[in-house]
Amino acid sequence: MSGGTLSRDTIIPFIADIFRRRGAESYLGEAVTMSEHMLQGAFFATRDGASDELVAAALLHDIGHYTNEFGEDYIEQGIDNLHDEAGARVLEGFFPQVVVACVRLHVAAKRYLCTTDPTYFDKLSPASVATLKLQGGPMSRIEVAEFQKNTFHQEAVRVRLWDEAGKVPGMKTPPFDYYAPLLQRVVDRHMAGKGVRASH
Ligand code: FE
């Protein structure tokens, strides 16, 4: 199955399969794997009483690292390492705007927090400090004002803090399958709102 043939009924099994096959890959120099990182993000979101949508965003925020799984429709040569935008693009056919926005903005939210929250920089892991430079460094005042115009910028900041928290070596969380019904609910609610029927 490739991204071009995905439907409301197959998107979550498709993502589950990516987690299963590729979740053990390393996460950019962090001491956790990709799936540990994303599952820990979802765990902290749940612990903080987040909505289904924000738990979904925390769980899927780095899905853009896997966009080659979704087929060539979703990647243009050379841009697939811009994982924030790539992730948003693979999700936007199925997930509501708040989820897509949080994924799209999760790197910008890091740059935003570096400027606006004096305690935030110290929470960054060494690997995240290293990528900050490549991502443009802390936001300027003008960029901060632009960022705040995004409807879901506060949600994106929350997801970013769960992203930062989800780097605990060896921490156990529920597996992906625990969150699959939540993800399906989020997709179903969104697609029902758009008039797309489920076949299940
Ligand atoms: Fe992350």
mmCIF file with all atom_site columns, N, CA and C in Angstrom, residues 108-147:
data_model
loop_
_atom_site.group_PDB
_atom_site.id
_atom_site.type_symbol
_atom_site.label_atom_id
_atom_site.label_alt_id
_atom_site.label_comp_id
_atom_site.label_asym_id
_atom_site.label_entity_id
_atom_site.label_seq_id
_atom_site.pdbx_PDB_ins_code
_atom_site.Cartn_x
_atom_site.Cartn_y
_atom_site.Cartn_z
_atom_site.occupancy
_atom_site.B_iso_or_equiv
_atom_site.pdbx_formal_charge
_atom_site.auth_seq_id
_atom_site.auth_comp_id
_atom_site.auth_asym_id
_atom_site.auth_atom_id
_atom_site.pdbx_PDB_model_num
ATOM 1   N N  . ALA A 1 108 ? 8.871  25.140 14.454 1.00 0.00 ? 108 ALA A N  1
ATOM 2   C CA . ALA A 1 108 ? 8.720  26.581 14.691 1.00 0.00 ? 108 ALA A CA 1
ATOM 3   C C  . ALA A 1 108 ? 8.452  26.854 16.165 1.00 0.00 ? 108 ALA A C  1
ATOM 4   N N  . ALA A 1 109 ? 7.674  25.973 16.806 1.00 0.00 ? 109 ALA A N  1
ATOM 5   C CA . ALA A 1 109 ? 7.348  26.161 18.225 1.00 0.00 ? 109 ALA A CA 1
ATOM 6   C C  . ALA A 1 109 ? 8.600  26.099 19.093 1.00 0.00 ? 109 ALA A C  1
ATOM 7   N N  . LYS A 1 110 ? 9.542  25.275 18.703 1.00 0.00 ? 110 LYS A N  1
ATOM 8   C CA . LYS A 1 110 ? 10.814 25.217 19.427 1.00 0.00 ? 110 LYS A CA 1
ATOM 9   C C  . LYS A 1 110 ? 11.554 26.551 19.305 1.00 0.00 ? 110 LYS A C  1
ATOM 10  N N  . ARG A 1 111 ? 11.620 27.085 18.108 1.00 0.00 ? 111 ARG A N  1
ATOM 11  C CA . ARG A 1 111 ? 12.288 28.382 17.892 1.00 0.00 ? 111 ARG A CA 1
ATOM 12  C C  . ARG A 1 111 ? 11.547 29.491 18.637 1.00 0.00 ? 111 ARG A C  1
ATOM 13  N N  . TYR A 1 112 ? 10.229 29.378 18.662 1.00 0.00 ? 112 TYR A N  1
ATOM 14  C CA . TYR A 1 112 ? 9.379  30.358 19.363 1.00 0.00 ? 112 TYR A CA 1
ATOM 15  C C  . TYR A 1 112 ? 9.651  30.324 20.867 1.00 0.00 ? 112 TYR A C  1
ATOM 16  N N  . LEU A 1 113 ? 9.671  29.124 21.424 1.00 0.00 ? 113 LEU A N  1
ATOM 17  C CA . LEU A 1 113 ? 9.880  28.988 22.871 1.00 0.00 ? 113 LEU A CA 1
ATOM 18  C C  . LEU A 1 113 ? 11.276 29.447 23.278 1.00 0.00 ? 113 LEU A C  1
ATOM 19  N N  . CYS A 1 114 ? 12.249 29.255 22.413 1.00 0.00 ? 114 CYS A N  1
ATOM 20  C CA . CYS A 1 114 ? 13.611 29.716 22.736 1.00 0.00 ? 114 CYS A CA 1
ATOM 21  C C  . CYS A 1 114 ? 13.645 31.225 22.946 1.00 0.00 ? 114 CYS A C  1
ATOM 22  N N  . THR A 1 115 ? 12.777 31.941 22.240 1.00 0.00 ? 115 THR A N  1
ATOM 23  C CA . THR A 1 115 ? 12.729 33.401 22.370 1.00 0.00 ? 115 THR A CA 1
ATOM 24  C C  . THR A 1 115 ? 11.822 33.838 23.513 1.00 0.00 ? 115 THR A C  1
ATOM 25  N N  . THR A 1 116 ? 10.704 33.136 23.716 1.00 0.00 ? 116 THR A N  1
ATOM 26  C CA . THR A 1 116 ? 9.667  33.655 24.614 1.00 0.00 ? 116 THR A CA 1
ATOM 27  C C  . THR A 1 116 ? 9.692  33.050 26.011 1.00 0.00 ? 116 THR A C  1
ATOM 28  N N  . ASP A 1 117 ? 10.372 31.928 26.189 1.00 0.00 ? 117 ASP A N  1
ATOM 29  C CA . ASP A 1 117 ? 10.371 31.272 27.505 1.00 0.00 ? 117 ASP A CA 1
ATOM 30  C C  . ASP A 1 117 ? 11.818 31.104 27.983 1.00 0.00 ? 117 ASP A C  1
ATOM 31  N N  . PRO A 1 118 ? 12.229 31.929 28.950 1.00 0.00 ? 118 PRO A N  1
ATOM 32  C CA . PRO A 1 118 ? 13.628 31.906 29.381 1.00 0.00 ? 118 PRO A CA 1
ATOM 33  C C  . PRO A 1 118 ? 14.073 30.570 29.983 1.00 0.00 ? 118 PRO A C  1
ATOM 34  N N  . THR A 1 119 ? 13.129 29.741 30.399 1.00 0.00 ? 119 THR A N  1
ATOM 35  C CA . THR A 1 119 ? 13.508 28.455 31.001 1.00 0.00 ? 119 THR A CA 1
ATOM 36  C C  . THR A 1 119 ? 13.597 27.334 29.966 1.00 0.00 ? 119 THR A C  1
ATOM 37  N N  . TYR A 1 120 ? 13.144 27.625 28.747 1.00 0.00 ? 120 TYR A N  1
ATOM 38  C CA . TYR A 1 120 ? 12.963 26.539 27.772 1.00 0.00 ? 120 TYR A CA 1
ATOM 39  C C  . TYR A 1 120 ? 14.281 25.989 27.226 1.00 0.00 ? 120 TYR A C  1
ATOM 40  N N  . PHE A 1 121 ? 15.207 26.869 26.913 1.00 0.00 ? 121 PHE A N  1
ATOM 41  C CA . PHE A 1 121 ? 16.432 26.414 26.241 1.00 0.00 ? 121 PHE A CA 1
ATOM 42  C C  . PHE A 1 121 ? 17.125 25.316 27.044 1.00 0.00 ? 121 PHE A C  1
ATOM 43  N N  . ASP A 1 122 ? 17.085 25.454 28.366 1.00 0.00 ? 122 ASP A N  1
ATOM 44  C CA . ASP A 1 122 ? 17.749 24.463 29.218 1.00 0.00 ? 122 ASP A CA 1
ATOM 45  C C  . ASP A 1 122 ? 17.076 23.090 29.173 1.00 0.00 ? 122 ASP A C  1
ATOM 46  N N  . LYS A 1 123 ? 15.851 23.052 28.668 1.00 0.00 ? 123 LYS A N  1
ATOM 47  C CA . LYS A 1 123 ? 15.155 21.758 28.557 1.00 0.00 ? 123 LYS A CA 1
ATOM 48  C C  . LYS A 1 123 ? 15.562 21.015 27.284 1.00 0.00 ? 123 LYS A C  1
ATOM 49  N N  . LEU A 1 124 ? 16.226 21.700 26.364 1.00 0.00 ? 124 LEU A N  1
ATOM 50  C CA . LEU A 1 124 ? 16.569 21.060 25.091 1.00 0.00 ? 124 LEU A CA 1
ATOM 51  C C  . LEU A 1 124 ? 17.693 20.047 25.292 1.00 0.00 ? 124 LEU A C  1
ATOM 52  N N  . SER A 1 125 ? 17.561 18.926 24.603 1.00 0.00 ? 125 SER A N  1
ATOM 53  C CA . SER A 1 125 ? 18.626 17.929 24.616 1.00 0.00 ? 125 SER A CA 1
ATOM 54  C C  . SER A 1 125 ? 19.781 18.451 23.755 1.00 0.00 ? 125 SER A C  1
ATOM 55  N N  . PRO A 1 126 ? 20.984 17.919 23.952 1.00 0.00 ? 126 PRO A N  1
ATOM 56  C CA . PRO A 1 126 ? 22.124 18.347 23.119 1.00 0.00 ? 126 PRO A CA 1
ATOM 57  C C  . PRO A 1 126 ? 21.828 18.223 21.618 1.00 0.00 ? 126 PRO A C  1
ATOM 58  N N  . ALA A 1 127 ? 21.154 17.132 21.225 1.00 0.00 ? 127 ALA A N  1
ATOM 59  C CA . ALA A 1 127 ? 20.844 16.942 19.793 1.00 0.00 ? 127 ALA A CA 1
ATOM 60  C C  . ALA A 1 127 ? 19.890 18.028 19.306 1.00 0.00 ? 127 ALA A C  1
ATOM 61  N N  . SER A 1 128 ? 18.968 18.424 20.178 1.00 0.00 ? 128 SER A N  1
ATOM 62  C CA . SER A 1 128 ? 17.987 19.440 19.787 1.00 0.00 ? 128 SER A CA 1
ATOM 63  C C  . SER A 1 128 ? 18.627 20.828 19.734 1.00 0.00 ? 128 SER A C  1
ATOM 64  N N  . VAL A 1 129 ? 19.620 21.060 20.580 1.00 0.00 ? 129 VAL A N  1
ATOM 65  C CA . VAL A 1 129 ? 20.379 22.316 20.503 1.00 0.00 ? 129 VAL A CA 1
ATOM 66  C C  . VAL A 1 129 ? 21.136 22.367 19.170 1.00 0.00 ? 129 VAL A C  1
ATOM 67  N N  . ALA A 1 130 ? 21.695 21.218 18.773 1.00 0.00 ? 130 ALA A N  1
ATOM 68  C CA . ALA A 1 130 ? 22.458 21.166 17.519 1.00 0.00 ? 130 ALA A CA 1
ATOM 69  C C  . ALA A 1 130 ? 21.559 21.458 16.320 1.00 0.00 ? 130 ALA A C  1
ATOM 70  N N  . THR A 1 131 ? 20.352 20.887 16.301 1.00 0.00 ? 131 THR A N  1
ATOM 71  C CA . THR A 1 131 ? 19.478 21.114 15.143 1.00 0.00 ? 131 THR A CA 1
ATOM 72  C C  . THR A 1 131 ? 18.865 22.518 15.167 1.00 0.00 ? 131 THR A C  1
ATOM 73  N N  . LEU A 1 132 ? 18.793 23.122 16.352 1.00 0.00 ? 132 LEU A N  1
ATOM 74  C CA . LEU A 1 132 ? 18.222 24.477 16.445 1.00 0.00 ? 132 LEU A CA 1
ATOM 75  C C  . LEU A 1 132 ? 18.929 25.434 15.479 1.00 0.00 ? 132 LEU A C  1
ATOM 76  N N  . LYS A 1 133 ? 20.229 25.321 15.401 1.00 0.00 ? 133 LYS A N  1
ATOM 77  C CA . LYS A 1 133 ? 20.992 26.217 14.509 1.00 0.00 ? 133 LYS A CA 1
ATOM 78  C C  . LYS A 1 133 ? 20.547 26.024 13.064 1.00 0.00 ? 133 LYS A C  1
ATOM 79  N N  . LEU A 1 134 ? 20.429 24.734 12.654 1.00 0.00 ? 134 LEU A N  1
ATOM 80  C CA . LEU A 1 134 ? 20.018 24.440 11.278 1.00 0.00 ? 134 LEU A CA 1
ATOM 81  C C  . LEU A 1 134 ? 18.597 24.917 11.005 1.00 0.00 ? 134 LEU A C  1
ATOM 82  N N  . GLN A 1 135 ? 17.787 24.950 12.056 1.00 0.00 ? 135 GLN A N  1
ATOM 83  C CA . GLN A 1 135 ? 16.372 25.315 11.896 1.00 0.00 ? 135 GLN A CA 1
ATOM 84  C C  . GLN A 1 135 ? 16.166 26.826 11.929 1.00 0.00 ? 135 GLN A C  1
ATOM 85  N N  . GLY A 1 136 ? 17.230 27.573 12.145 1.00 0.00 ? 136 GLY A N  1
ATOM 86  C CA . GLY A 1 136 ? 17.109 29.029 12.089 1.00 0.00 ? 136 GLY A CA 1
ATOM 87  C C  . GLY A 1 136 ? 17.340 29.728 13.414 1.00 0.00 ? 136 GLY A C  1
ATOM 88  N N  . GLY A 1 137 ? 17.606 28.963 14.472 1.00 0.00 ? 137 GLY A N  1
ATOM 89  C CA . GLY A 1 137 ? 17.867 29.580 15.775 1.00 0.00 ? 137 GLY A CA 1
ATOM 90  C C  . GLY A 1 137 ? 16.611 30.167 16.393 1.00 0.00 ? 137 GLY A C  1
ATOM 91  N N  . PRO A 1 138 ? 16.754 30.851 17.530 1.00 0.00 ? 138 PRO A N  1
ATOM 92  C CA . PRO A 1 138 ? 15.582 31.455 18.178 1.00 0.00 ? 138 PRO A CA 1
ATOM 93  C C  . PRO A 1 138 ? 14.891 32.452 17.236 1.00 0.00 ? 138 PRO A C  1
ATOM 94  N N  . MET A 1 139 ? 13.562 32.578 17.366 1.00 0.00 ? 139 MET A N  1
ATOM 95  C CA . MET A 1 139 ? 12.806 33.498 16.506 1.00 0.00 ? 139 MET A CA 1
ATOM 96  C C  . MET A 1 139 ? 13.130 34.956 16.836 1.00 0.00 ? 139 MET A C  1
ATOM 97  N N  . SER A 1 140 ? 13.078 35.770 15.800 1.00 0.00 ? 140 SER A N  1
ATOM 98  C CA . SER A 1 140 ? 13.122 37.221 15.997 1.00 0.00 ? 140 SER A CA 1
ATOM 99  C C  . SER A 1 140 ? 11.761 37.673 16.541 1.00 0.00 ? 140 SER A C  1
ATOM 100 N N  . ARG A 1 141 ? 11.699 38.895 17.022 1.00 0.00 ? 141 ARG A N  1
ATOM 101 C CA . ARG A 1 141 ? 10.415 39.439 17.514 1.00 0.00 ? 141 ARG A CA 1
ATOM 102 C C  . ARG A 1 141 ? 9.360  39.429 16.410 1.00 0.00 ? 141 ARG A C  1
ATOM 103 N N  . ILE A 1 142 ? 9.783  39.703 15.193 1.00 0.00 ? 142 ILE A N  1
ATOM 104 C CA . ILE A 1 142 ? 8.830  39.707 14.067 1.00 0.00 ? 142 ILE A CA 1
ATOM 105 C C  . ILE A 1 142 ? 8.299  38.290 13.817 1.00 0.00 ? 142 ILE A C  1
ATOM 106 N N  . GLU A 1 143 ? 9.210  37.320 13.865 1.00 0.00 ? 143 GLU A N  1
ATOM 107 C CA . GLU A 1 143 ? 8.791  35.922 13.676 1.00 0.00 ? 143 GLU A CA 1
ATOM 108 C C  . GLU A 1 143 ? 7.857  35.470 14.798 1.00 0.00 ? 143 GLU A C  1
ATOM 109 N N  . VAL A 1 144 ? 8.121  35.927 16.012 1.00 0.00 ? 144 VAL A N  1
ATOM 110 C CA . VAL A 1 144 ? 7.251  35.593 17.142 1.00 0.00 ? 144 VAL A CA 1
ATOM 111 C C  . VAL A 1 144 ? 5.834  36.114 16.875 1.00 0.00 ? 144 VAL A C  1
ATOM 112 N N  . ALA A 1 145 ? 5.738  37.348 16.416 1.00 0.00 ? 145 ALA A N  1
ATOM 113 C CA . ALA A 1 145 ? 4.415  37.938 16.135 1.00 0.00 ? 145 ALA A CA 1
ATOM 114 C C  . ALA A 1 145 ? 3.714  37.158 15.022 1.00 0.00 ? 145 ALA A C  1
ATOM 115 N N  . GLU A 1 146 ? 4.474  36.750 14.011 1.00 0.00 ? 146 GLU A N  1
ATOM 116 C CA . GLU A 1 146 ? 3.904  35.948 12.918 1.00 0.00 ? 146 GLU A CA 1
ATOM 117 C C  . GLU A 1 146 ? 3.401  34.599 13.438 1.00 0.00 ? 146 GLU A C  1
ATOM 118 N N  . PHE A 1 147 ? 4.210  33.970 14.260 1.00 0.00 ? 147 PHE A N  1
ATOM 119 C CA . PHE A 1 147 ? 3.854  32.652 14.802 1.00 0.00 ? 147 PHE A CA 1
ATOM 120 C C  . PHE A 1 147 ? 2.550  32.735 15.591 1.00 0.00 ? 147 PHE A C  1
#
